[in-house]
Short mmCIF file of C-alpha atoms in Angstrom, two decimals:
data_model
loop_
_atom_site.label_atom_id
_atom_site.label_comp_id
_atom_site.label_asym_id
_atom_site.label_seq_id
_atom_site.Cartn_x
_atom_site.Cartn_y
_atom_site.Cartn_z
CA GLN A 1467 -4.49 -16.11 113.14
CA VAL A 1468 -1.31 -17.63 114.40
CA GLN A 1469 -1.34 -21.29 114.91
CA LEU A 1470 1.12 -23.84 115.77
CA ALA A 1471 -0.09 -27.47 115.22
CA GLN A 1472 2.10 -30.22 116.68
CA SER A 1473 2.36 -33.78 115.71
CA GLY A 1474 0.65 -36.48 117.80
CA SER A 1475 1.71 -38.56 120.86
CA GLU A 1476 4.55 -40.91 120.59
CA LEU A 1477 5.44 -44.16 122.24
CA LYS A 1478 9.08 -45.22 121.88
CA LYS A 1479 11.32 -47.75 123.30
CA PRO A 1480 14.68 -46.87 124.94
CA GLY A 1481 17.41 -46.21 122.48
CA ALA A 1482 15.04 -45.18 119.69
CA SER A 1483 14.54 -41.77 118.14
CA VAL A 1484 11.64 -39.51 117.72
CA LYS A 1485 10.95 -36.51 115.52
CA VAL A 1486 8.22 -33.91 116.66
CA SER A 1487 6.88 -31.45 114.11
CA CYS A 1488 5.56 -28.06 114.59
CA LYS A 1489 3.57 -26.64 111.68
CA ALA A 1490 3.12 -22.85 111.68
CA SER A 1491 0.34 -20.86 109.97
CA GLY A 1492 -1.03 -17.44 110.01
CA TYR A 1493 2.23 -15.51 109.80
CA ASN A 1494 5.52 -15.34 107.92
CA PHE A 1495 7.43 -18.41 109.32
CA THR A 1496 10.86 -16.95 108.64
CA SER A 1497 10.17 -13.71 110.50
CA TYR A 1498 10.08 -15.30 114.11
CA ALA A 1499 12.28 -17.62 116.16
CA MET A 1500 10.99 -20.99 117.23
CA ASN A 1501 11.55 -22.11 120.82
CA TRP A 1502 11.23 -25.68 122.29
CA VAL A 1503 10.03 -26.21 125.84
CA ARG A 1504 9.91 -29.40 127.75
CA GLN A 1505 7.50 -30.37 130.63
CA ALA A 1506 8.31 -33.72 132.45
CA PRO A 1507 5.16 -35.31 134.16
CA GLY A 1508 3.94 -33.06 137.12
CA GLN A 1509 6.84 -30.78 136.68
CA GLY A 1510 7.52 -27.26 135.61
CA LEU A 1511 8.61 -25.80 132.18
CA GLU A 1512 12.13 -26.05 130.98
CA TRP A 1513 13.45 -24.09 128.01
CA MET A 1514 15.23 -26.38 125.72
CA GLY A 1515 16.69 -23.72 123.17
CA TRP A 1516 15.41 -22.02 119.98
CA ILE A 1517 16.12 -21.94 116.43
CA ASN A 1518 16.55 -18.90 114.14
CA THR A 1519 14.07 -19.68 111.40
CA ASN A 1520 15.81 -17.17 108.93
CA THR A 1521 19.37 -18.73 109.18
CA GLY A 1522 18.47 -22.24 110.53
CA ASN A 1523 21.08 -21.61 113.45
CA PRO A 1524 19.97 -23.38 116.48
CA THR A 1525 20.78 -22.59 120.21
CA TYR A 1526 20.62 -25.22 122.75
CA ALA A 1527 20.24 -24.83 126.58
CA GLN A 1528 22.43 -26.59 128.89
CA GLY A 1529 21.37 -30.15 129.30
CA PHE A 1530 20.03 -30.28 125.76
CA THR A 1531 23.22 -30.68 123.70
CA GLY A 1532 24.15 -33.88 121.84
CA ARG A 1533 20.95 -35.87 121.58
CA PHE A 1534 18.64 -33.03 120.70
CA VAL A 1535 18.46 -31.45 117.25
CA PHE A 1536 16.29 -28.49 116.12
CA SER A 1537 15.65 -28.32 112.29
CA LEU A 1538 13.49 -26.72 109.74
CA ASP A 1539 11.61 -27.06 106.57
CA THR A 1540 10.85 -23.52 105.58
CA SER A 1541 8.97 -24.73 102.37
CA VAL A 1542 6.18 -26.03 104.54
CA SER A 1543 6.67 -23.57 107.54
CA THR A 1544 7.54 -26.41 109.97
CA ALA A 1545 10.04 -26.74 112.79
CA TYR A 1546 11.23 -30.16 114.07
CA LEU A 1547 12.75 -31.46 117.27
CA GLU A 1548 14.59 -34.76 117.13
CA ILE A 1549 15.61 -36.51 120.16
CA SER A 1550 17.94 -39.61 119.70
CA SER A 1551 19.01 -42.39 122.08
CA LEU A 1552 15.86 -41.99 123.97
CA ARG A 1553 15.68 -42.55 127.71
CA ALA A 1554 12.90 -42.94 130.27
CA GLU A 1555 13.80 -39.54 131.67
CA ASP A 1556 12.89 -38.04 128.04
CA THR A 1557 9.14 -38.81 128.83
CA ALA A 1558 7.56 -35.45 128.80
CA VAL A 1559 5.45 -33.10 126.91
CA TYR A 1560 7.33 -31.06 124.34
CA PHE A 1561 5.94 -27.70 123.19
CA CYS A 1562 7.00 -25.45 120.27
CA ALA A 1563 6.52 -21.65 120.79
CA ARG A 1564 6.93 -18.83 118.39
CA GLY A 1565 9.06 -15.89 119.34
CA HIS A 1566 7.41 -12.41 120.10
CA ASP A 1567 7.51 -9.21 118.30
CA TYR A 1568 9.84 -7.69 121.00
CA GLY A 1569 12.15 -10.67 121.26
CA ASP A 1570 12.74 -14.33 120.55
CA PHE A 1571 11.11 -15.41 123.84
CA PRO A 1572 7.95 -17.56 123.66
CA ASP A 1573 4.69 -15.85 122.68
CA TYR A 1574 2.35 -18.19 120.73
CA TRP A 1575 2.53 -21.97 121.96
CA GLY A 1576 1.68 -25.23 120.21
CA GLN A 1577 -0.66 -27.74 121.78
CA GLY A 1578 2.25 -29.98 122.98
CA THR A 1579 3.35 -33.43 121.97
CA GLN A 1580 3.47 -36.27 124.51
CA VAL A 1581 6.57 -38.40 124.16
CA THR A 1582 6.64 -41.58 126.23
CA VAL A 1583 9.67 -43.66 126.51
CA SER A 1584 9.12 -47.21 127.87
CA SER A 1585 10.14 -50.71 127.22
CA ASP B 43 23.45 -19.26 134.78
CA ILE B 44 20.64 -16.97 135.92
CA VAL B 45 18.39 -18.61 138.67
CA MET B 46 14.83 -17.57 139.06
CA THR B 47 13.20 -18.04 142.39
CA GLN B 48 9.43 -17.78 142.78
CA SER B 49 7.20 -17.43 145.98
CA PRO B 50 4.96 -18.65 147.23
CA LEU B 51 4.76 -22.00 145.37
CA SER B 52 1.14 -22.31 146.28
CA LEU B 53 -1.44 -19.61 146.55
CA PRO B 54 -4.92 -20.24 147.55
CA VAL B 55 -7.25 -17.26 146.79
CA THR B 56 -10.92 -16.40 147.22
CA PRO B 57 -12.54 -15.03 144.13
CA GLY B 58 -12.55 -11.15 144.02
CA GLU B 59 -9.65 -10.91 146.47
CA PRO B 60 -6.13 -9.63 145.13
CA ALA B 61 -3.03 -12.01 144.63
CA SER B 62 0.58 -11.30 144.22
CA ILE B 63 3.33 -13.61 142.99
CA SER B 64 7.09 -12.73 143.42
CA CYS B 65 9.97 -13.62 141.21
CA ARG B 66 13.61 -13.02 142.12
CA SER B 67 16.48 -13.29 139.70
CA SER B 68 20.00 -14.19 140.76
CA GLN B 69 21.21 -11.19 138.65
CA SER B 70 19.88 -8.05 136.91
CA LEU B 71 17.68 -8.73 133.87
CA LEU B 72 17.97 -5.20 132.57
CA HIS B 73 19.13 -5.09 128.90
CA SER B 74 21.10 -2.49 127.56
CA ILE B 75 18.36 -1.02 125.57
CA GLY B 76 16.38 -0.47 128.91
CA TYR B 77 14.00 -3.26 129.29
CA ASN B 78 13.93 -5.96 131.82
CA TYR B 79 13.89 -9.18 130.15
CA LEU B 80 11.45 -10.91 132.38
CA HIS B 81 8.08 -12.43 131.38
CA TRP B 82 5.25 -14.05 132.97
CA TYR B 83 3.15 -16.97 131.74
CA LEU B 84 0.07 -18.85 132.95
CA GLN B 85 -0.48 -22.48 132.31
CA LYS B 86 -4.17 -23.46 132.99
CA PRO B 87 -5.00 -27.05 133.77
CA GLY B 88 -4.65 -29.30 130.66
CA GLN B 89 -3.67 -26.34 128.61
CA SER B 90 -0.43 -24.94 126.96
CA PRO B 91 1.22 -21.92 128.53
CA GLN B 92 0.05 -18.46 127.56
CA LEU B 93 2.00 -15.12 127.74
CA LEU B 94 0.54 -12.69 130.27
CA ILE B 95 3.21 -10.13 130.88
CA PHE B 96 6.23 -9.41 128.79
CA LEU B 97 9.34 -7.20 129.38
CA GLY B 98 8.36 -6.90 133.06
CA SER B 99 5.29 -4.79 132.98
CA ASN B 100 3.53 -4.98 129.50
CA ARG B 101 0.32 -6.97 129.11
CA ALA B 102 0.12 -9.39 126.31
CA SER B 103 -2.54 -9.06 123.67
CA GLY B 104 -6.06 -9.99 125.11
CA VAL B 105 -4.88 -10.08 128.63
CA PRO B 106 -7.35 -8.54 131.20
CA ASP B 107 -6.25 -5.31 132.92
CA ARG B 108 -6.67 -6.99 136.32
CA PHE B 109 -3.17 -8.53 135.56
CA SER B 110 -0.07 -6.23 136.06
CA GLY B 111 3.59 -6.76 136.36
CA SER B 112 6.17 -4.59 138.09
CA VAL B 113 9.88 -4.40 138.68
CA SER B 114 12.20 -3.51 141.52
CA GLY B 115 15.81 -4.14 140.82
CA THR B 116 16.00 -8.04 140.68
CA ASP B 117 12.51 -8.42 142.22
CA PHE B 118 9.62 -8.94 139.88
CA THR B 119 5.83 -9.03 140.90
CA LEU B 120 2.81 -10.28 139.04
CA LYS B 121 -0.54 -8.88 140.70
CA ILE B 122 -4.03 -9.83 140.12
CA SER B 123 -6.31 -6.91 141.43
CA ARG B 124 -9.29 -9.26 141.80
CA VAL B 125 -9.09 -13.01 141.18
CA GLU B 126 -11.49 -14.72 139.06
CA ALA B 127 -12.14 -18.43 138.91
CA GLU B 128 -10.60 -18.67 135.48
CA ASP B 129 -7.30 -17.47 136.73
CA ALA B 130 -6.48 -20.83 138.29
CA GLY B 131 -3.30 -22.56 137.11
CA VAL B 132 0.38 -22.39 137.42
CA TYR B 133 2.25 -19.19 137.00
CA TYR B 134 5.68 -19.04 135.79
CA CYS B 135 8.21 -16.28 135.44
CA MET B 136 11.05 -16.54 132.71
CA GLN B 137 14.11 -14.64 132.25
CA ALA B 138 15.18 -14.05 128.79
CA LEU B 139 18.34 -12.13 129.09
CA GLN B 140 20.67 -15.03 128.90
CA MET B 141 19.71 -18.57 127.95
CA TYR B 142 16.30 -18.49 129.24
CA THR B 143 15.16 -20.03 132.48
CA PHE B 144 11.74 -20.52 134.14
CA GLY B 145 10.90 -20.07 137.74
CA GLN B 146 9.61 -23.01 139.60
CA GLY B 147 5.95 -22.08 139.05
CA THR B 148 3.29 -20.83 141.58
CA LYS B 149 0.13 -22.87 141.71
CA LEU B 150 -2.87 -20.55 142.34
CA GLU B 151 -6.01 -22.30 143.48
CA ILE B 152 -9.40 -20.82 143.88
CA LYS B 153 -10.89 -21.29 147.30
#
């Protein structure tokens, strides 16, 4: 069955970087897009963008350009989200979510990774 | 940018009663291939979101048939025919026509 296993919680200081991983299993990794979604404490869902797992081409939503980088290691069926120059407002749960058979929109979701930025 | 507006933001429902959530988009979500690129998700407390309805009116795999989605122009509706306790959580609509955006979420609570 399709599974997306994300890396564990992270506590970082402002200005540091963090790299969240999302390891896929149960399907052909390069056949579906991978989305990233952020959820700040007590807030709704915010789509960050997606990466074409076949070409490696990323698309970033407005507000997620510059400090946010999507990448892949197809040899281990893993997608990554790296955030640099962390700020307190980056504190959130970050979800990866595989695309659907009928489009690149989120279908299967990872369990989420808590990233906390605090001095 | 396409703006998604949900209502109500809070919805208390008695088990066994119907429930309806509205989502309005700031522009048409009708793709040239004939589908409305609007999807519904449910995030139960402490869990990851799950896909309920895709392309406006199609139930995702494993979703009970008490859930249904409908479309009228730029107005989208998620209906639950008879609410059960396990349906509690926050419901989000999401447009996927241009650079996806979520609605604010509707919190369904069981009375």
